[in-house]
XYZ file of C-alpha atoms in Angstrom:
620
model
C 0.000 0.000 0.000
C 1.399 3.391 -1.012
C 1.659 5.349 2.267
C 1.091 8.602 0.376
C -2.406 7.330 -0.406
C -3.243 6.679 3.261
C -5.513 9.176 4.983
C -6.091 7.256 8.191
C -4.784 3.891 9.337
C -6.995 1.500 11.282
C -5.097 1.091 14.542
C -5.316 -0.904 17.754
C -4.187 -0.349 21.351
C -0.541 -0.709 22.286
C 0.595 -3.334 24.783
C 1.343 -0.650 27.387
C -2.075 1.013 27.048
C -4.542 0.516 29.932
C -7.649 -1.502 29.164
C -9.930 1.521 29.385
C -8.613 2.855 26.041
C -10.007 -0.145 24.173
C -13.431 1.425 23.388
C -11.601 4.143 21.426
C -10.367 1.470 18.998
C -12.886 -1.407 19.075
C -16.609 -1.568 19.791
C -16.947 -5.094 21.204
C -19.912 -6.738 22.925
C -19.309 -7.727 26.539
C -19.037 -11.382 25.512
C -16.548 -10.816 22.670
C -12.912 -9.787 22.807
C -10.759 -9.584 19.728
C -7.188 -10.796 19.923
C -4.914 -7.828 19.221
C -1.695 -9.141 17.683
C -0.177 -5.743 16.905
C -1.131 -2.122 16.284
C -2.280 -3.063 12.778
C -3.508 -6.635 13.215
C -6.403 -8.240 15.068
C -8.470 -11.428 15.023
C -12.248 -11.358 15.354
C -13.213 -14.626 17.093
C -15.843 -17.006 15.757
C -19.546 -16.290 16.280
C -18.920 -12.607 16.945
C -19.872 -9.131 15.798
C -17.295 -6.375 16.217
C -17.615 -2.785 15.060
C -14.888 -0.332 14.114
C -17.329 2.544 14.654
C -14.955 4.028 17.195
C -13.270 7.343 17.800
C -9.910 6.301 16.358
C -11.112 3.989 13.579
C -14.271 5.475 12.097
C -13.527 7.926 9.300
C -14.709 11.548 9.979
C -16.015 11.962 6.441
C -17.683 15.361 6.864
C -14.421 17.072 7.792
C -12.653 15.635 4.742
C -15.593 16.630 2.524
C -15.701 20.215 3.853
C -12.006 21.060 4.051
C -10.107 18.877 1.555
C -10.131 17.982 -2.131
C -10.880 14.315 -1.374
C -14.196 13.254 -2.932
C -13.983 9.485 -2.424
C -12.414 7.353 0.274
C -11.410 3.713 -0.193
C -11.338 1.296 2.732
C -8.571 -1.236 2.135
C -7.871 -4.214 4.358
C -6.201 -7.612 4.184
C -8.189 -10.500 5.660
C -7.774 -14.226 6.292
C -10.462 -16.676 7.426
C -14.235 -16.352 7.054
C -16.672 -13.587 7.860
C -18.747 -10.720 6.589
C -17.579 -7.109 6.333
C -20.217 -4.376 6.193
C -19.589 -0.667 5.631
C -21.912 1.902 7.192
C -22.203 5.663 7.204
C -24.081 8.095 9.375
C -26.088 11.225 8.730
C -25.526 14.450 10.715
C -28.502 13.357 12.843
C -26.671 10.177 13.837
C -28.986 7.968 11.769
C -27.100 4.957 10.351
C -27.176 3.846 6.699
C -25.795 0.578 5.335
C -23.487 1.259 2.367
C -22.133 -2.068 1.155
C -21.190 -5.516 2.436
C -19.234 -8.551 1.370
C -18.749 -12.101 2.629
C -15.220 -13.500 2.780
C -15.385 -17.304 2.534
C -12.671 -19.536 3.938
C -9.735 -17.478 2.740
C -6.696 -19.554 3.721
C -4.324 -16.924 2.353
C -4.327 -13.212 2.947
C -6.923 -11.586 0.682
C -7.200 -7.883 -0.154
C -10.662 -6.334 0.164
C -11.720 -2.827 -0.904
C -14.795 -0.650 -0.441
C -15.097 2.772 -2.114
C -17.397 5.374 -0.548
C -18.272 8.748 -2.048
C -17.997 11.776 0.250
C -20.738 13.630 -1.625
C -23.447 13.422 1.109
C -21.239 14.465 4.033
C -21.296 18.271 3.904
C -22.952 18.758 7.300
C -21.775 15.698 9.179
C -21.369 11.953 9.249
C -18.778 9.208 9.712
C -17.955 6.008 7.793
C -16.981 2.739 9.463
C -17.081 -1.016 9.031
C -18.386 -3.917 11.091
C -17.203 -7.533 11.048
C -19.414 -10.595 11.568
C -18.157 -14.167 11.928
C -19.853 -17.579 12.057
C -17.986 -20.718 13.073
C -14.480 -19.534 12.134
C -12.489 -16.413 13.072
C -11.447 -13.653 10.692
C -8.010 -12.024 10.835
C -7.596 -8.408 9.729
C -4.381 -6.531 9.134
C -3.138 -3.308 7.528
C -6.594 -1.788 7.219
C -6.699 1.878 6.184
C -8.870 4.622 4.753
C -7.147 5.674 1.529
C -7.386 7.585 -1.748
C -6.639 6.316 -5.270
C -4.051 8.970 -6.128
C -1.194 9.802 -3.751
C -1.201 13.057 -1.826
C 1.741 15.446 -2.261
C 4.629 14.600 0.058
C 5.032 17.110 2.891
C 7.373 16.792 5.845
C 6.635 18.045 9.341
C 8.826 19.496 12.084
C 7.624 19.045 15.662
C 8.113 21.726 18.297
C 7.790 20.671 21.936
C 8.368 22.831 24.990
C 9.082 21.170 28.303
C 9.410 21.775 31.998
C 8.639 18.093 32.662
C 11.513 16.059 31.240
C 10.092 12.652 32.203
C 6.901 13.324 30.224
C 8.913 14.747 27.334
C 11.034 11.593 27.091
C 7.905 9.407 27.005
C 6.480 11.509 24.150
C 9.798 11.426 22.254
C 9.959 7.659 22.548
C 6.397 7.297 21.221
C 7.367 9.397 18.195
C 10.486 7.375 17.529
C 8.940 3.932 17.848
C 6.648 4.214 14.810
C 8.428 3.904 11.428
C 5.529 5.550 9.579
C 5.744 8.594 11.844
C 9.480 8.826 11.307
C 8.848 8.861 7.550
C 6.927 12.161 7.766
C 8.821 13.813 10.650
C 11.902 15.705 9.514
C 12.924 17.354 12.795
C 11.896 17.368 16.459
C 12.829 20.550 18.316
C 12.579 20.412 22.110
C 12.778 23.748 23.939
C 14.062 22.542 27.312
C 13.150 25.212 29.882
C 13.254 23.212 33.112
C 15.710 22.999 35.984
C 16.127 19.247 35.398
C 17.300 18.758 31.838
C 15.864 16.318 29.301
C 19.350 15.063 28.468
C 19.809 14.001 32.108
C 16.502 12.125 32.328
C 16.228 8.344 32.446
C 15.197 6.970 29.073
C 16.487 9.934 27.102
C 19.345 7.993 25.479
C 16.922 5.360 24.155
C 14.494 7.988 22.832
C 17.337 9.939 21.225
C 18.648 6.802 19.559
C 15.227 6.157 18.006
C 14.999 9.693 16.600
C 18.661 10.021 15.604
C 19.641 13.297 13.976
C 16.000 14.325 13.712
C 16.113 15.336 17.397
C 17.470 18.702 18.513
C 17.410 19.755 22.170
C 17.555 23.517 22.772
C 18.214 24.564 26.362
C 16.895 28.048 27.104
C 15.480 30.196 29.915
C 11.928 29.524 30.993
C 10.020 31.678 28.503
C 6.711 29.926 29.147
C 4.641 28.056 26.623
C 4.635 30.922 24.154
C 8.435 31.234 24.278
C 8.969 27.489 24.034
C 6.489 26.895 21.233
C 7.671 29.936 19.316
C 11.215 28.547 19.539
C 10.007 25.385 17.788
C 8.285 27.439 15.089
C 11.323 29.707 14.734
C 13.813 26.856 14.336
C 11.569 25.063 11.823
C 10.991 28.166 9.706
C 14.533 29.554 9.894
C 16.574 26.353 9.691
C 14.519 23.770 7.758
C 12.433 23.656 4.613
C 9.583 21.581 6.095
C 6.062 22.203 4.837
C 4.356 21.800 8.220
C 5.134 22.661 11.843
C 3.378 20.767 14.629
C 3.335 21.966 18.235
C 2.705 19.546 21.086
C 2.766 19.663 24.864
C 5.218 17.608 26.865
C 2.719 16.382 29.498
C 0.689 14.284 27.077
C 0.390 10.637 26.216
C 0.702 10.476 22.479
C -1.298 8.527 19.941
C 1.377 8.577 17.209
C -1.178 8.234 14.431
C -2.409 11.717 15.321
C 0.777 13.009 13.698
C 0.063 11.048 10.511
C -3.594 12.069 10.360
C -2.901 15.761 10.872
C -0.148 15.595 8.274
C -2.408 13.858 5.728
C -5.301 16.252 6.348
C -3.117 19.307 5.780
C -1.665 17.748 2.620
C -5.149 17.161 1.231
C -6.622 20.505 2.319
C -8.207 22.646 -0.378
C -6.565 25.695 1.221
C -4.027 26.013 4.065
C -5.727 25.328 7.397
C -4.552 24.992 10.978
C -5.144 21.349 11.963
C -5.872 20.845 15.653
C -6.143 17.586 17.576
C -8.681 16.732 20.252
C -7.933 16.287 23.941
C -8.707 12.971 25.615
C -8.741 12.701 29.405
C -5.390 11.430 30.666
C -6.966 10.223 33.909
C -9.951 8.484 32.329
C -8.693 7.375 28.965
C -11.990 6.688 27.139
C -13.323 10.182 27.869
C -13.155 12.868 25.183
C -12.584 16.108 27.072
C -12.303 18.730 24.323
C -13.924 18.274 20.894
C -14.031 21.769 19.383
C -13.627 25.195 20.939
C -14.295 28.796 20.014
C -13.482 32.245 21.359
C -16.680 34.181 21.978
C -15.568 37.653 20.910
C -18.589 39.214 22.600
C -17.626 38.033 26.083
C -13.958 37.401 25.164
C -13.940 33.923 26.676
C -13.119 30.569 25.191
C -15.722 27.827 25.419
C -16.952 24.709 23.686
C -18.156 25.356 20.147
C -21.936 25.319 19.651
C -23.024 21.679 19.512
C -19.674 20.267 20.646
C -19.656 17.469 23.203
C -17.522 17.857 26.321
C -16.279 15.147 28.649
C -17.953 12.405 26.625
C -17.281 8.836 27.757
C -16.917 6.459 24.807
C -16.588 3.630 27.326
C -20.290 3.920 28.144
C -21.706 5.539 24.993
C -20.136 4.438 21.725
C -19.721 6.629 18.667
C -22.659 5.044 16.846
C -24.870 5.573 19.917
C -23.931 9.249 20.379
C -25.836 11.450 17.943
C -24.033 14.593 19.144
C -20.686 13.575 17.590
C -22.108 13.101 14.087
C -22.666 16.726 12.972
C -19.574 18.561 11.758
C -18.514 21.107 14.385
C -16.462 24.127 13.384
C -13.858 25.574 15.761
C -12.133 28.950 15.832
C -9.035 27.737 17.638
C -7.385 24.600 19.004
C -5.247 24.231 22.098
C -1.568 23.599 21.563
C -1.568 20.222 23.290
C -1.255 19.244 19.592
C -1.737 21.571 16.651
C -0.279 21.647 13.119
C 0.445 24.721 10.994
C 1.293 24.781 7.291
C 4.405 26.830 6.647
C 2.415 29.417 4.709
C 0.188 30.072 7.732
C 3.171 31.006 9.905
C 4.825 32.973 7.124
C 1.753 35.177 6.671
C 0.473 35.259 10.253
C 3.764 35.820 12.062
C 4.896 34.279 15.322
C 2.889 34.006 18.557
C 2.612 36.901 20.967
C 5.066 36.954 23.920
C 2.379 36.099 26.478
C 4.325 33.470 28.490
C 1.254 31.240 28.950
C -2.518 31.389 28.437
C -4.428 32.688 25.433
C -1.448 32.503 23.047
C -3.011 29.592 21.160
C -6.437 31.237 20.907
C -4.969 34.582 19.847
C -2.840 32.955 17.159
C -5.763 31.121 15.554
C -7.854 34.299 15.545
C -4.992 36.155 13.877
C -4.562 33.340 11.338
C -8.301 33.416 10.622
C -8.070 37.143 9.905
C -5.411 36.243 7.312
C -7.754 33.694 5.740
C -6.591 30.510 7.504
C -9.302 28.723 9.535
C -8.686 26.161 12.273
C -10.092 22.627 11.969
C -10.289 20.456 15.089
C -9.977 17.023 13.462
C -11.819 14.034 14.981
C -9.704 10.897 15.229
C -6.564 12.928 15.860
C -6.016 13.276 19.603
C -3.669 13.094 22.573
C -4.302 12.344 26.228
C -3.833 15.353 28.525
C -4.870 16.336 32.045
C -8.349 17.899 31.766
C -8.978 21.459 32.877
C -11.539 20.208 35.395
C -8.748 18.582 37.406
C -7.078 21.904 38.170
C -8.106 25.474 38.902
C -5.430 27.632 37.363
C -7.658 30.702 37.391
C -6.968 31.213 41.115
C -3.270 30.327 41.399
C -0.233 32.186 39.976
C -1.644 31.737 36.487
C -4.491 34.135 37.320
C -2.158 36.972 36.315
C -1.627 35.597 32.812
C -5.280 34.639 32.377
C -6.354 38.206 33.121
C -3.692 40.167 31.253
C -3.685 38.009 28.139
C -7.469 37.862 27.818
C -7.491 41.670 27.762
C -4.762 41.677 25.107
C -6.756 39.284 22.926
C -9.907 41.360 23.357
C -8.069 44.561 22.435
C -6.570 42.975 19.323
C -9.432 40.959 17.917
C -12.900 41.730 19.246
C -14.967 43.669 16.683
C -17.482 44.594 19.394
C -17.610 47.304 22.027
C -16.694 45.001 24.902
C -15.408 47.459 27.500
C -18.646 47.579 29.510
C -18.808 43.787 29.587
C -15.143 43.481 30.578
C -15.604 45.970 33.424
C -18.819 44.381 34.676
C -17.403 40.850 34.565
C -14.130 41.955 36.152
C -15.863 43.614 39.103
C -18.144 40.618 39.576
C -15.160 38.253 39.531
C -13.283 40.462 41.978
C -16.152 40.365 44.442
C -16.458 36.592 44.131
C -12.768 36.079 44.915
C -12.801 38.623 47.748
C -15.789 36.902 49.371
C -13.881 33.630 49.005
C -10.840 35.057 50.867
C -8.747 34.564 47.694
C -6.815 37.777 48.177
C -3.730 36.633 46.264
C -5.898 35.968 43.206
C -7.425 39.457 43.317
C -3.995 41.034 43.796
C -2.638 39.220 40.718
C -5.662 40.156 38.657
C -5.197 43.812 39.569
C -1.494 43.704 38.752
C -2.433 42.139 35.401
C -4.892 44.945 34.756
C -2.308 47.588 35.602
C 0.354 45.939 33.429
C -2.089 45.683 30.529
C -2.933 49.372 30.823
C 0.794 50.206 30.884
C 0.921 49.046 27.261
C 2.753 46.361 25.273
C 6.280 47.762 25.508
C 7.420 45.379 28.263
C 5.805 42.162 26.993
C 9.057 40.662 25.700
C 10.878 41.600 28.899
C 8.102 39.984 30.958
C 8.820 36.593 29.366
C 11.755 36.361 31.789
C 10.640 38.639 34.630
C 6.867 38.074 34.835
C 6.733 34.691 36.568
C 9.350 35.419 39.271
C 7.592 38.681 40.108
C 4.173 37.013 40.250
C 5.441 34.276 42.541
C 7.195 36.780 44.820
C 4.061 38.877 45.243
C 1.772 35.884 45.700
C 3.953 34.290 48.382
C 2.990 37.073 50.810
C -0.622 35.820 51.048
C -1.770 32.940 53.260
C -4.245 31.665 50.661
C -1.253 31.043 48.375
C 0.778 29.147 50.987
C 0.097 25.416 51.027
C 0.883 22.334 53.083
C 0.352 18.714 51.991
C -2.803 18.059 54.036
C -5.356 19.585 56.398
C -3.854 17.435 59.121
C -0.961 19.924 59.183
C -3.336 22.544 60.634
C -5.323 22.625 63.904
C -8.697 20.818 63.751
C -11.645 22.937 62.584
C -14.154 24.481 64.957
C -17.192 23.791 62.702
C -18.364 20.519 61.168
C -19.569 19.899 57.611
C -23.241 20.207 58.597
C -22.576 23.925 59.041
C -21.919 24.188 55.304
C -24.962 22.349 53.929
C -27.371 25.256 53.697
C -24.767 27.600 52.243
C -23.877 25.121 49.484
C -27.459 24.652 48.288
C -27.869 26.216 44.808
C -29.716 29.525 44.692
C -33.261 29.192 43.393
C -33.509 32.772 42.100
C -31.551 35.964 41.504
C -33.144 37.431 44.625
C -31.724 34.587 46.711
C -28.291 35.115 45.178
C -28.387 38.855 45.891
C -29.446 38.241 49.510
C -26.628 35.732 49.993
C -24.095 38.110 48.465
C -25.266 40.997 50.683
C -25.000 38.822 53.784
C -21.517 37.658 52.800
C -20.426 41.220 52.040
C -21.535 42.486 55.451
C -19.780 39.555 57.093
C -16.536 40.331 55.261
C -16.579 43.930 56.459
C -17.002 42.874 60.097
C -14.266 41.928 62.547
C -13.256 38.216 62.435
C -13.472 35.920 65.442
C -10.271 36.309 67.512
C -9.167 32.659 67.239
C -10.005 32.210 63.528
C -6.560 33.228 62.313
C -4.899 30.459 64.302
C -7.504 27.718 63.861
C -9.641 27.122 60.751
C -13.370 27.145 61.186
C -13.805 24.479 58.498
C -11.933 22.059 56.255
C -13.389 22.829 52.816
C -12.899 20.422 49.869
C -12.069 22.030 46.528
C -15.495 21.201 45.084
C -17.188 23.085 47.931
C -14.933 26.150 47.830
C -17.650 28.583 46.700
C -18.155 32.166 47.740
C -21.539 31.310 49.257
C -19.752 29.169 51.850
C -16.369 30.841 52.231
C -17.979 34.279 52.330
C -19.643 33.385 55.647
C -16.527 32.058 57.364
C -13.631 33.775 59.080
C -11.110 31.104 58.099
C -10.895 27.731 56.405
C -8.467 25.246 54.986
C -9.186 24.773 51.287
C -7.895 21.922 49.141
C -6.350 22.565 45.743
C -8.309 21.251 42.754
C -5.857 18.409 42.135
C -6.005 17.293 45.776
C -2.263 17.590 46.361
C -2.202 20.459 48.879
C -4.206 22.610 51.276
C -4.101 26.370 51.922
C -5.247 28.244 55.048
C -7.639 31.025 54.020
C -8.005 33.834 56.586
C -10.498 36.679 56.381
C -8.922 40.136 56.479
C -11.348 43.117 56.301
C -8.479 45.573 55.812
C -7.125 43.640 52.808
C -10.691 43.212 51.505
C -11.246 46.985 51.470
C -7.836 47.800 49.976
C -8.202 45.327 47.113
C -11.816 46.368 46.471
C -10.761 50.021 46.156
C -7.855 49.063 43.890
C -10.167 47.038 41.658
C -12.768 49.799 41.436
C -10.081 52.319 40.495
C -8.525 50.010 37.879
C -11.773 49.011 36.203
C -12.926 52.628 36.055
C -9.655 53.473 34.322
C -9.973 50.470 31.973
C -13.351 51.684 30.779
C -12.022 55.192 30.212
C -8.859 54.122 28.354
C -10.112 51.071 26.449
C -10.387 52.622 23.006
C -6.875 54.069 23.172
C -5.452 50.766 24.493
C -6.977 48.950 21.518
C -5.230 51.325 19.159
C -1.872 50.982 20.939
C -1.917 47.174 21.022
C -3.029 46.848 17.415
C -0.275 49.199 16.290
C 2.307 47.143 18.200
C 1.184 43.753 16.838
C 3.561 43.555 13.840
C 6.617 44.145 16.017
C 5.405 41.808 18.784
C 5.069 38.925 16.319
C 8.035 39.582 14.053
C 10.958 37.308 13.305
C 13.503 39.908 14.389
C 11.837 40.567 17.739
C 11.817 36.891 18.600
C 15.346 36.432 17.269
C 16.561 38.947 19.863
C 14.795 37.000 22.616
C 16.469 33.738 21.632
C 19.893 35.284 21.085
C 19.794 36.635 24.630
C-alpha cells in the first residue's frame, strides 16, 4: 500500500495502554474480545460481531468533505479466514445507513478487500466505518486503512515541543520514535528545554534519542513559558529547515502517534491552508473525550466549547454510533496547543505568537490566522491524552495573572465589538467573588495584570523572563497562596460539615443570590473571630470552595483542585477593602482608556510577532 495514499490507518491499542482505552479502537460486545496481535492486526473470534465505529477507527467523512479535495475514500484491508464485512455511514442526525457488504469465505491466504465510498453526502456531518461478523471460524484483519486512489503530495513536518517536565517529554519522544511511519513524515523534532532538570539528564532519554537520531534537537533556554517554548520550535523550523508543516505539542501528554500522521495527511489534502488541531482525551480516564471543538466568543472574550460540541464524553459507556451529538460537523475557531499543526504558509503570513508566556497565546494565534484567511479545523480521530482542565483550577493560582492580562490583550486585538462595559462588569463581579472567598492573592494578581495591561505592550518581551518570578514573589505574601500537603498539618476545625450544607445549596432565584451576596459582604466587612486566624473554622474540599460558603466564614483550609495540597484562608477586612478600592479604580480606568489601548496594542502587533523581535529573545 502506497503510504502517500493513506488518509487514516486503522489502529489498535498498544501493549502498554490501559484496558480503558479499548473502546476508542474497538466496539466489542461484553461477551466478545478480539485478539490484538499488533497495532495493525487483530483477530475477530468465531460467532462474533465487532464494530470499528470508534473514535480512532471510524472515518470523519464530513471534515474531509468540507475542508479537503478528497471526494472518495477507499477502505482497504487484508483479511484471512471467514466472515462478513459491512460498511456503514451516518447522517448528521446520527442515523445509520448501510453502504455495502461482502462475505469472505474460507480465505486460507491473505486476501485484499476494498470498499469505495463517495464523500458527496457528508457536507454537514457523518462518519464512515465497518463492522465484522463471523460464524464458526475467526477472521483475521491486518493493515486496514482509509485511503485515496491517487497519492497526496509529500510534505514533511517538524515538531516543536516545549518542556518543563523532562520525564513526560522523554515518554512523548519515545512514542514518536517507535513508529516507522511517523518517522517517515517527521523531519525534525525541536525540544525547547526550559526546566531545571534537563531532558538530556533524564532516564530513558538515550533510548528515545537513539530512536529519533539526527531528527532530534534539544535547545536549552530560559523559561520563557509556553509561548516562548512553542515559538522557539516554530522559529527553528521556519529559519533552519524547509519543512512544509510545523506541529506543536505539549510535553505532558500521552501520544497517539497516528495523530501526527492524520494531521499531516489532512493538511496535505486541504483545499486551502488550514490549521489542523487535535482533540484532547482525558489522561486520567482514557476513554473520555474532554475537548472536541472550541471557540473564542468575541462578545464576552472567553473561550468555550463550540456550539453543539460534546464535552467530557465517555466512549466507554456511549459508543460513537450511539452518540448522535458527535455526528454533525462542528467548526472551531481555535485549538489548544496540546497538539496543533500549521502549514508553513500560515506562519509565514500570520507571524509568530505573541510573547504572552502562557494562556491565550493559542487562541490569539488562531484568531490572527483566521483574519489572514486561515481557519482552524479540530480534526476528529486525531487526539492526545492530557490532564483535563476540570482537574485543576489555574484561574486562582499564579496563572491568574496571565489569564487576566492576556485575555485583555486578545480582546483589544481581535474583538470587533464594544466590549469594554462587559469586561468591566465581569471583572468587578469576579473580583467580588474572589474577595468573598478570601482569595486575596488571586485578586492582587488580577489587579497587577490589569495595571500591566494598561501600561501598554512595551514590556511584553521583557516579561517573558521577569513576569513569573515577580508574580510568585508577590503571591507568596498571602496565606491563601501558601500550602501544606494536608489539612492534618493545621489545627482541627471548629465547625463541622453540617454547618456548610445550607450555604452550598444552589440559589433558586436571583433574589436569593443577591441576599446571599449581601450577607456575605456584610460579614466580610465585620471583625473576624479572635481565634479564627490560628484555627480554621472548616476544612473545605475544593469542590465546595464557593463564595456562598467561604464568604460566611472567618477562616478555612481549602484543598487545591488536584487534591495535592491545602491552603489556610483567613479573612482580612483591611485587605478586603484595599483590594476592592484598587479594583474599582482600575476598572474605572480600563473603561475610560479602552479605546486608546486597543489602538496601541493593534499598532504594536507587527513588532510583537516579528521574526527579528523573537530572534533577539532567543539570542539573549
